[in-house]
Short mmCIF file of C-alpha atoms and ligand atoms in Angstrom, two decimals:
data_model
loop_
_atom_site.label_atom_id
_atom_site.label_comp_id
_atom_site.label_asym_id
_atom_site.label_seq_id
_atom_site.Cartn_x
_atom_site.Cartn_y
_atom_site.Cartn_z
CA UNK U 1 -0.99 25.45 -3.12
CA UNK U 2 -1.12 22.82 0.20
CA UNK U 3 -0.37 19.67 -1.21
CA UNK U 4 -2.36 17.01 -0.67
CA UNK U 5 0.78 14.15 -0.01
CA UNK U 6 3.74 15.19 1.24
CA UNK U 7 6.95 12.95 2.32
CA UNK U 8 8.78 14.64 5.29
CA UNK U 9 12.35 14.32 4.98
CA UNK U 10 15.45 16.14 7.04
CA UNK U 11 19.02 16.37 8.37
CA UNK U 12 18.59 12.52 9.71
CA UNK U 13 18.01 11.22 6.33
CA UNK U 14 20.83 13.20 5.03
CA UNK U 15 22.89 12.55 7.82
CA UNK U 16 21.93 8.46 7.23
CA UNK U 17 22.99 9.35 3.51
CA UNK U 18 26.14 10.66 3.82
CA UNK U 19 27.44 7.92 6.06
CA UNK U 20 26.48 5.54 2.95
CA UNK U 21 28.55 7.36 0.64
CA UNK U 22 31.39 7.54 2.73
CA UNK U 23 31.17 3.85 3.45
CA UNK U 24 31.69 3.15 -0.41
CA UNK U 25 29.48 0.95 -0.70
CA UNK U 26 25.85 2.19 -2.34
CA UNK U 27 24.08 -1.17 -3.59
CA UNK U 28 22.26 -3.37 -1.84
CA UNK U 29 24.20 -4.30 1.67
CA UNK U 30 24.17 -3.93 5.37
CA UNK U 31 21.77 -0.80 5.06
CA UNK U 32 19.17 -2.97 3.48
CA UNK U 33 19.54 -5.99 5.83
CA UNK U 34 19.29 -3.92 8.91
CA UNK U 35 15.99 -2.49 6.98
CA UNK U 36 14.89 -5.84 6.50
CA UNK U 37 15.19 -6.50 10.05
CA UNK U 38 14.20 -3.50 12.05
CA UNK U 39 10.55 -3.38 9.81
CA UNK U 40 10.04 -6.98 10.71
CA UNK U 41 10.85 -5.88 13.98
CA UNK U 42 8.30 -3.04 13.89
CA UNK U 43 5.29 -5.36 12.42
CA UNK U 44 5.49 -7.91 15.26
CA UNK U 45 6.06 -4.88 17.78
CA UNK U 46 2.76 -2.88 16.77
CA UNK U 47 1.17 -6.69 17.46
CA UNK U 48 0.42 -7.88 20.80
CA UNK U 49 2.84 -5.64 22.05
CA UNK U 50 5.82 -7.38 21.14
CA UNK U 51 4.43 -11.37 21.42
CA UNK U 52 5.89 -12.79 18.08
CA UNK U 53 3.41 -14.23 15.57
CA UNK U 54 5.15 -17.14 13.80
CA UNK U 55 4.58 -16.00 10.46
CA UNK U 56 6.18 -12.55 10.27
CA UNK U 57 10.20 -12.54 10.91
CA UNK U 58 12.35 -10.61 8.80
CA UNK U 59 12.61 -14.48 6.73
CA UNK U 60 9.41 -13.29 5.23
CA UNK U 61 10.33 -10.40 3.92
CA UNK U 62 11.76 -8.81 0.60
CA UNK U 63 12.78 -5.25 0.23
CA UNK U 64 11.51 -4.54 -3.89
CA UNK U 65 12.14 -1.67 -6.32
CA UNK U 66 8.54 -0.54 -6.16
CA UNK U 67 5.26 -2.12 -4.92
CA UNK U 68 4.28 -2.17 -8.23
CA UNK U 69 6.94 -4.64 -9.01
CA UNK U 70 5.87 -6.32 -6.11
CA UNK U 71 2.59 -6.31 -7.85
CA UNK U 72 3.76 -7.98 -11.23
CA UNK U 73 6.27 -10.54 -9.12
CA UNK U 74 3.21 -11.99 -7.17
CA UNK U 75 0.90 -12.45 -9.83
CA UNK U 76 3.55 -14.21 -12.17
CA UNK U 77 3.73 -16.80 -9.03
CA UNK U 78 0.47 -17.11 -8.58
CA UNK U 79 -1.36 -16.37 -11.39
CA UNK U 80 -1.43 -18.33 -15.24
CA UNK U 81 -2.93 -17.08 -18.23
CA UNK U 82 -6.36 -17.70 -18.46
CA UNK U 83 -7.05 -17.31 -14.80
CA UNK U 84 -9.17 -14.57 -13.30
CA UNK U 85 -7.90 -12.44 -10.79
CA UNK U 86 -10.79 -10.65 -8.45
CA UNK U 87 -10.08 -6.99 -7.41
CA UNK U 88 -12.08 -3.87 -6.64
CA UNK U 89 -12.60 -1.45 -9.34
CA UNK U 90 -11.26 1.02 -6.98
CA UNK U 91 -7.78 -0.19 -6.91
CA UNK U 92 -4.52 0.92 -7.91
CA UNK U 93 -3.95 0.94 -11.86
CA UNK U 94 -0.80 -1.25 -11.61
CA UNK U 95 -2.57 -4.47 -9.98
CA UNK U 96 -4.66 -5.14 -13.28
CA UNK U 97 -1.86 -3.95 -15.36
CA UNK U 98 0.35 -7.21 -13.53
CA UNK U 99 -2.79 -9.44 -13.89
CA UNK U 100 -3.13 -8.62 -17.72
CA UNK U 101 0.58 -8.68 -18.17
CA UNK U 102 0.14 -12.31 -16.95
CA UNK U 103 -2.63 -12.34 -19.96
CA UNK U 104 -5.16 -13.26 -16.89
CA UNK U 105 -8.09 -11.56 -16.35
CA UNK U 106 -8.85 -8.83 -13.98
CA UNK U 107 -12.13 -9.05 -12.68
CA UNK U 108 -13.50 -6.08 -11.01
CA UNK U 109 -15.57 -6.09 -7.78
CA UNK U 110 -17.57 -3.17 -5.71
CA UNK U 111 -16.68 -1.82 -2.05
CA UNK U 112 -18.73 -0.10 0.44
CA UNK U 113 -20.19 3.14 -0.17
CA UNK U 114 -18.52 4.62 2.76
CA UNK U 115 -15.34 3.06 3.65
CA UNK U 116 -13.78 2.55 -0.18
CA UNK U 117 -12.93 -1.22 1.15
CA UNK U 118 -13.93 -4.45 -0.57
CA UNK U 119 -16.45 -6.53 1.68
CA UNK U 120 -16.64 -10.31 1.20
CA UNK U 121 -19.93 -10.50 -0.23
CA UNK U 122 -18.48 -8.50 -3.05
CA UNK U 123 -15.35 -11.05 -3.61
CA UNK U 124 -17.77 -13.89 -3.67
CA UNK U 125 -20.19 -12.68 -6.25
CA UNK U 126 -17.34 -12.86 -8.56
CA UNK U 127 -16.10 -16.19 -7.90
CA UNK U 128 -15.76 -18.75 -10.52
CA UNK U 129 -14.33 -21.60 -11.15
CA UNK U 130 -11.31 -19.70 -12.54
CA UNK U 131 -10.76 -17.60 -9.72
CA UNK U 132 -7.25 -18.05 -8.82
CA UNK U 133 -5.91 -15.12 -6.89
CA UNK U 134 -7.61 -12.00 -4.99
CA UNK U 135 -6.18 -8.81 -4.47
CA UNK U 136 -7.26 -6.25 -1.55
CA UNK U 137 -6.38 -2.61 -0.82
CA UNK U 138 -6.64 -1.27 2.63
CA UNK U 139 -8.41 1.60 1.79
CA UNK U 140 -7.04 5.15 3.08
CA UNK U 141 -5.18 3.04 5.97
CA UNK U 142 -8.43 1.54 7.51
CA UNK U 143 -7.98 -2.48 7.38
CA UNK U 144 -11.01 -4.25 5.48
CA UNK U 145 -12.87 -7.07 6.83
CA UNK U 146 -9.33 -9.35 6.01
CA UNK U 147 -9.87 -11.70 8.63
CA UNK U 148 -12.82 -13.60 6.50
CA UNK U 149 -11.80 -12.43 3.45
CA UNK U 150 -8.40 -14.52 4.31
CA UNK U 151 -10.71 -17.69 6.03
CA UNK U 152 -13.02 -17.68 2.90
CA UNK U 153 -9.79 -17.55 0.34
CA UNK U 154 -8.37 -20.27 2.45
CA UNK U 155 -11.02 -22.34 2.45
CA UNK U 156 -11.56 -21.98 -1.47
CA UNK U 157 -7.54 -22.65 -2.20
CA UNK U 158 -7.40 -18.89 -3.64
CA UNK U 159 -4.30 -16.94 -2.90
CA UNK U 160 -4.40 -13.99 -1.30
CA UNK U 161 -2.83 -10.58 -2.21
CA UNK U 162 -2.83 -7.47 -0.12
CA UNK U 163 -2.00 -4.04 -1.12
CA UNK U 164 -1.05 -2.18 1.93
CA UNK U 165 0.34 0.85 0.48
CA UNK U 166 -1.87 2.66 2.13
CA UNK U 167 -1.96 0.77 5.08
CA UNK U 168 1.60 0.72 6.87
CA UNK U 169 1.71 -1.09 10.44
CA UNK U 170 -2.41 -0.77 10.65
CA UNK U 171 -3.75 -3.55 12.52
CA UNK U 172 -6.95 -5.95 12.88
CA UNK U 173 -7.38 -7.74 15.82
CA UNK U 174 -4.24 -6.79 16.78
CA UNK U 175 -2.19 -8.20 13.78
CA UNK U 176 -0.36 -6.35 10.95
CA UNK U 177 -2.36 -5.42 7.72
CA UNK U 178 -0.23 -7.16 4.91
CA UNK U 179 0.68 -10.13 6.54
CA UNK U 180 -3.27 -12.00 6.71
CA UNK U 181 -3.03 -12.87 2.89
CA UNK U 182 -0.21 -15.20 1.47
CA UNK U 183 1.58 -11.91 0.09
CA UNK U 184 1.76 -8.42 1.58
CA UNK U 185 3.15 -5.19 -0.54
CA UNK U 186 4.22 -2.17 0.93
CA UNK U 187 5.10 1.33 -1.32
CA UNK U 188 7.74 3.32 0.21
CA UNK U 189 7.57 5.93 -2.87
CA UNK U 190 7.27 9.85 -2.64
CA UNK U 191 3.99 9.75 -2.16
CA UNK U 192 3.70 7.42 0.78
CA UNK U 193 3.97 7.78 4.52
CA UNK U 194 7.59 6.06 5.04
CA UNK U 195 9.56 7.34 2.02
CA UNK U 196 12.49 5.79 0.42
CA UNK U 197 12.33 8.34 -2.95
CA UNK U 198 11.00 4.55 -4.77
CA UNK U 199 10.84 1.39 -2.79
CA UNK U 200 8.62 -1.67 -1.46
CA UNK U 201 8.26 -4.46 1.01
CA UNK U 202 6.87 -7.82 0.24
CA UNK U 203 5.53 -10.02 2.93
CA UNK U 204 5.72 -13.80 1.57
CA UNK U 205 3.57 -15.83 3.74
CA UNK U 206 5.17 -19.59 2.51
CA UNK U 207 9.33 -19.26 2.74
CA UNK U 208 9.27 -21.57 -0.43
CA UNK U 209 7.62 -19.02 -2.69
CA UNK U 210 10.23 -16.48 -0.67
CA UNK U 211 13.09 -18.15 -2.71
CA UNK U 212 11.33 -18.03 -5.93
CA UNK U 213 10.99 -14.50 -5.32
CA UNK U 214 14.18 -14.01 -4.50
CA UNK U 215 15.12 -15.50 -7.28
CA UNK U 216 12.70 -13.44 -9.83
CA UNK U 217 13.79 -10.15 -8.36
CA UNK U 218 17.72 -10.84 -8.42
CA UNK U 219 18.79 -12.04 -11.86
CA UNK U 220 17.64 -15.82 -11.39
CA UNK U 221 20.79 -16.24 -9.32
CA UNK U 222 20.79 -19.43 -6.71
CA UNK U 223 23.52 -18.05 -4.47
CA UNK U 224 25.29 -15.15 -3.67
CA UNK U 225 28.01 -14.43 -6.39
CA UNK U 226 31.07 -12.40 -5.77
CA UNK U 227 32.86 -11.03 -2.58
CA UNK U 228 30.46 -13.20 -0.89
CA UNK U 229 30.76 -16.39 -2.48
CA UNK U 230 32.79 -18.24 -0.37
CA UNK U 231 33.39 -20.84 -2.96
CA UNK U 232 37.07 -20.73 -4.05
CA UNK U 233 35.83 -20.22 -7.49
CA UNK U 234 34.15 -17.01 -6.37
CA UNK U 235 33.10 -15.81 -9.92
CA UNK U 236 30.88 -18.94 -10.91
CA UNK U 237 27.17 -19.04 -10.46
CA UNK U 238 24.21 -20.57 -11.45
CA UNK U 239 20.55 -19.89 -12.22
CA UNK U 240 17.33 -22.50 -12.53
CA UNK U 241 14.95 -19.54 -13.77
CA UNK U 242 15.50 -15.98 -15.78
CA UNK U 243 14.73 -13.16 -13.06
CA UNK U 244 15.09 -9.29 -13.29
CA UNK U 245 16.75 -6.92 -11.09
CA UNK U 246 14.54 -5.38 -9.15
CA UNK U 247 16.53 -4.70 -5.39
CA UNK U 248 16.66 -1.36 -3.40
CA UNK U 249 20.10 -0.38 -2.79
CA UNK U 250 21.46 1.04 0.45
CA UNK U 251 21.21 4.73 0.01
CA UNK U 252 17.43 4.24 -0.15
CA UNK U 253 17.59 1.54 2.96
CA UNK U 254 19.23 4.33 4.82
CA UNK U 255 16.20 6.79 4.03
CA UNK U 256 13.73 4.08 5.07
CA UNK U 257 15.58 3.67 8.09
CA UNK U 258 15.36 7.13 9.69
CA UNK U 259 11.51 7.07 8.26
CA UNK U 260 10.76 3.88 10.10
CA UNK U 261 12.37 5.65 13.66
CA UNK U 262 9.84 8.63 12.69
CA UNK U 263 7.07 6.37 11.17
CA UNK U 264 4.95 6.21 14.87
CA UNK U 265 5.06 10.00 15.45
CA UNK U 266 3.45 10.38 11.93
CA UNK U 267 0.67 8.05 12.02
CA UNK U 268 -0.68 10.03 15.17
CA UNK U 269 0.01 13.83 13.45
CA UNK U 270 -2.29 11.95 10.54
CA UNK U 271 -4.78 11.03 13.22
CA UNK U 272 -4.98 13.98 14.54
CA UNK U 273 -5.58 16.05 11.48
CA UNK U 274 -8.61 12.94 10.74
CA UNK U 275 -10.24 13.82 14.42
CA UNK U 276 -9.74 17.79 13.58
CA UNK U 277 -11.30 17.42 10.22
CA UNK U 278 -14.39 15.08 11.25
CA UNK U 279 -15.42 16.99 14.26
CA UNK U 280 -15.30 20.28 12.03
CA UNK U 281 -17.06 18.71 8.39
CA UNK U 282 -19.57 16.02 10.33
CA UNK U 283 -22.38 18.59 9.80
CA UNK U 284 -21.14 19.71 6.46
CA UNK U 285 -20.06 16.01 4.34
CA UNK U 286 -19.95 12.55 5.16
CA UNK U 287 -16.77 12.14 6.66
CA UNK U 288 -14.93 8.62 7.33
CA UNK U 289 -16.82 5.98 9.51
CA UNK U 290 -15.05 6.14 13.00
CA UNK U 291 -13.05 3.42 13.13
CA UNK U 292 -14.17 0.37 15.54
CA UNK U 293 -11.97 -1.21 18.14
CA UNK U 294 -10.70 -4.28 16.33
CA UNK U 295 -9.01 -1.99 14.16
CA UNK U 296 -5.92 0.76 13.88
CA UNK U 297 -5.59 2.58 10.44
CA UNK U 298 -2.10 4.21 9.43
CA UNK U 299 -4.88 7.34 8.46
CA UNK U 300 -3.09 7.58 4.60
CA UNK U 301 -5.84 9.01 2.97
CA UNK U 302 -8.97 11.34 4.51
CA UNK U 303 -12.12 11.43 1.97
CA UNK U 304 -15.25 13.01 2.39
CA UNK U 305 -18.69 12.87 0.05
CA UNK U 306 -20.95 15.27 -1.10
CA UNK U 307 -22.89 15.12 -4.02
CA UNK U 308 -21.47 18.79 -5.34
CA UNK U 309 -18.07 17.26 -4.82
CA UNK U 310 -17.03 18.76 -8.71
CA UNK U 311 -17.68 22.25 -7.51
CA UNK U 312 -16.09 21.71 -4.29
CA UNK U 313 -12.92 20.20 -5.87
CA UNK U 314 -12.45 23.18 -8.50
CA UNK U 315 -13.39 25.53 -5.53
CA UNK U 316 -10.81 24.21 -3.32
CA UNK U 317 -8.26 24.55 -6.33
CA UNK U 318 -9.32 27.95 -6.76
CA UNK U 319 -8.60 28.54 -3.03
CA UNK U 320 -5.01 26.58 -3.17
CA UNK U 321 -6.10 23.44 -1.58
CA UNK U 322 -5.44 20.80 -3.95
CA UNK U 323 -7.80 17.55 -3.63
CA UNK U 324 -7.85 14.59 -5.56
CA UNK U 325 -9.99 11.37 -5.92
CA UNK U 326 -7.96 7.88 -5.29
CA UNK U 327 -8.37 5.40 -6.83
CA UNK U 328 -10.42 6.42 -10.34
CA UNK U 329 -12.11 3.41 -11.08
CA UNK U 330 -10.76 0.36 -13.35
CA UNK U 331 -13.71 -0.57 -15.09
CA UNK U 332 -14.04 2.64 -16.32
CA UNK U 333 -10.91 3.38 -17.94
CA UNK U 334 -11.36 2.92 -21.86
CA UNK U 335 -8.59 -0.63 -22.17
CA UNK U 336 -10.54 -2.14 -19.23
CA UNK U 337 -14.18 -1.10 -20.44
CA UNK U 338 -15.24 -3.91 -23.16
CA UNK U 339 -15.58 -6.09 -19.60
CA UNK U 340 -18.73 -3.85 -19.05
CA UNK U 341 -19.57 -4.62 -15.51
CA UNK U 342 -21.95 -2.77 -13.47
CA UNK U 343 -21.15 -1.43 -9.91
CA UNK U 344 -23.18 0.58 -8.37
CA UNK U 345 -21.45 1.58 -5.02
CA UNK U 346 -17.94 2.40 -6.96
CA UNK U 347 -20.55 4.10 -9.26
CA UNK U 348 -21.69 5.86 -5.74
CA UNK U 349 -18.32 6.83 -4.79
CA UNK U 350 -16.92 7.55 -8.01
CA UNK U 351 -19.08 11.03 -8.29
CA UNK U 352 -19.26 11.51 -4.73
CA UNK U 353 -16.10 11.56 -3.14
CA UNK U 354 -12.71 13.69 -2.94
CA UNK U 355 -9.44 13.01 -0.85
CA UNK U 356 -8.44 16.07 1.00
CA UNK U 357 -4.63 16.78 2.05
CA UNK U 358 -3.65 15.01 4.66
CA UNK U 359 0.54 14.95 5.61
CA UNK U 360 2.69 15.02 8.57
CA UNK U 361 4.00 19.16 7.45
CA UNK U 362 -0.15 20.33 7.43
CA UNK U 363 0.04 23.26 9.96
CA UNK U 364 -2.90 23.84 12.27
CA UNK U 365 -3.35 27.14 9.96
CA UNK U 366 -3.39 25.10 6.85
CA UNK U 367 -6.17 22.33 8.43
CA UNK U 368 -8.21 24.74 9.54
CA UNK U 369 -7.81 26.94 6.52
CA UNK U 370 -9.06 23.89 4.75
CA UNK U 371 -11.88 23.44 6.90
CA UNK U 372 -13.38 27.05 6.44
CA UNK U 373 -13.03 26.51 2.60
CA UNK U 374 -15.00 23.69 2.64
CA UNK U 375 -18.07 24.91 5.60
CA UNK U 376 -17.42 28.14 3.11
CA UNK U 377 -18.40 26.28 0.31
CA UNK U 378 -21.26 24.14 1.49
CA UNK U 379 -23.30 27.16 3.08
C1 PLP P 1 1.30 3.89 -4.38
C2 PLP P 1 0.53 2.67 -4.50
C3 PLP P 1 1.02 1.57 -5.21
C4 PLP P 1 2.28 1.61 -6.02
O1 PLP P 1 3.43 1.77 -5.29
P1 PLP P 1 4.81 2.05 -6.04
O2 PLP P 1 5.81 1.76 -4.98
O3 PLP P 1 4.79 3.50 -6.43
O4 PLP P 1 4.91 1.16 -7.20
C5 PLP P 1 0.27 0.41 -5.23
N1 PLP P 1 -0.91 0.35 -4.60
C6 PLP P 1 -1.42 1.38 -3.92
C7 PLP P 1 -2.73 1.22 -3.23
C8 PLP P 1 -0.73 2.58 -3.86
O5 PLP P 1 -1.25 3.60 -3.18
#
């Protein structure tokens, strides 16, 4: 079977491993700070070649156990019960899972046909006077329209969260996805293009709301406790708020390390699998929009749509290509229904469209293998 995800991992990463061990020390420590730093490093690089923008520096960032985590964190600052939280239907289960842990409510909003991404006019036909918080997904890697989705939350006092698990060091208008809103969250799990086995980034736009989070995600402690206390009393602390403990340790730091040196080299194998599989399906699907100049896409995901997209899917399975559809709509699964909403573009996509595999590891015999299947199937 060709997967459809695939992490690609080798004798760096074991290499990077090994010297971790044999450093004895495996939690969170020099590994992770150096992570900390060379990703900041990489955002501002991918920007205006290298011109710093004042509000990304490795002081805005926080490596977390997941991006889900990330997901729950943000809307626990942001978000109180009895707020509404807007968010496409086609988003990843574990944003309205945060927003109803916060016992806020998710409300669901529709995308383009084409692109899978939320537009603005969808964000403000949901707007009340509850609307507290929105949350975006770059869909497949291509940015949305985040510049005036970020001016129009601004302008309303409505905090901003983007999900760029899909879109690692894409760019709009020459700025890093994930760090327009007031938080950013980046997945480095098994699944994702820089791997770290389980592992996130969160961008924190306001340094304040940084030490909260800090806070939330490391016991509730104030300062550093232990062999780096420098107090003479070394073993006290203190804490202002309960938090959990939700850090990355330096065995996965190490991973993410030798992904991030590898990251660049990926992103184009990914784009040019997209170019091979849109010049070979245009006549056959509708394949992805090409993508206009204001924007870069990390190309995570590749979708095409076809209204016999069942039969292709289960044809394609039958062949060994596995497919799959990201992200199954919200409002339609069964604890999320009773808010009966009506969209008909997620509607649209929902029976229309299927994610194809798209990895670093695809061989030129696999992609094209893949593209017969599907010409095969739609003669
Ligand atoms: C994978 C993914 C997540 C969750 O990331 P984890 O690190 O596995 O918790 C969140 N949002 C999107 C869009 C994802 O693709």
């Amino acid at each position: 079977m060709i997967n459809i995800y695939q992490p690609s991992l080798g004798k760096e990463e074991l290499k990077a491993i090994e010297k971790v061990f044999k450093s004895n020390w495996l939690g969170k420590g020099p590994k992770t700070d150096e992570f900390i730093t060379k990703f900041s490093q990489k955002l501002v690089q991918d920007t205006f070649e290298g011109l710093a923008f004042s509000n990304v520096s490795y002081k805005n960032l926080i490596p977390i156990s997941s991006c889900t985590e990330g997901l729950f964190q943000t809307v626990n600052l942001y978000v109180n019960e009895g707020d509404e939280v807007i968010l496409p239907s086609i988003s990843f289960i574990g944003a309205a899972n945060a927003i109803v842990a916060k016992k806020a409510k998710p409300v669901f909003c529709d995308v383009d046909k084409r692109t899978l991404n939320v537009r603005l006019e969808d964000i403000e036909k949901k707007i009340t006077n509850l609307t507290k918080a929105v949350i975006v997904l770059h869909y497949g890697g291509v940015p949305c329209d985040i510049e005036n989705i970020s001016n129009f939350c601004k302008e309303k006092n409505i905090k901003l969260i983007e999900d760029n698990a899909n879109s690692p060091f894409s760019t709009f208008n020459n700025k890093s996805t994930g760090t327009f809103g007031d938080i950013g969250l980046w997945s480095f799990d098994s699944m994702k293009q820089l791997v770290m086995g389980d592992g996130g980034m969160v961008y924190c736009k306001n340094l304040k709301d940084i030490k909260k989070l800090q806070q939330e995600i490391y016991l509730g402690l104030l300062s550093q406790s232990g062999f780096n206390n420098q107090n003479d009393k070394w073993w006290e602390f203190d804490i202002d708020r309960p938090g959990r403990r939700s850090i990355i340790n330096d065995i996965q730091a190490a991973i993410g390390l030798e992904q991030l040196k590898k990251i660049d080299k990926q992103i184009l194998k990914r784009k040019l699998i997209h170019e091979t599989y849109s010049k070979e399906l245009n006549d056959y699907v509708d394949v992805p929009l090409p993508l206009d100049f204001t924007k870069t896409s990390s190309y995570y995901m590749y979708h095409i749509q076809t209204p016999d997209r069942d039969k292709l899917a289960s044809f394609l399975r039958k062949k060994g290509i596995y497919t799959t559809f990201r992200y199954y709509p919200l409002h339609q699964v069964k604890y999320f229904k009773q808010l009966n909403v009506e969209l008909p573009n997620t509607k649209y996509v929902t029976n229309n469209t299927v994610c194809i595999p798209l990895h670093q590891s695809l061989t030129n015999k696999e992609i094209n293998y893949i593209c017969k299947m599907i010409k095969k199937f739609k003669k």
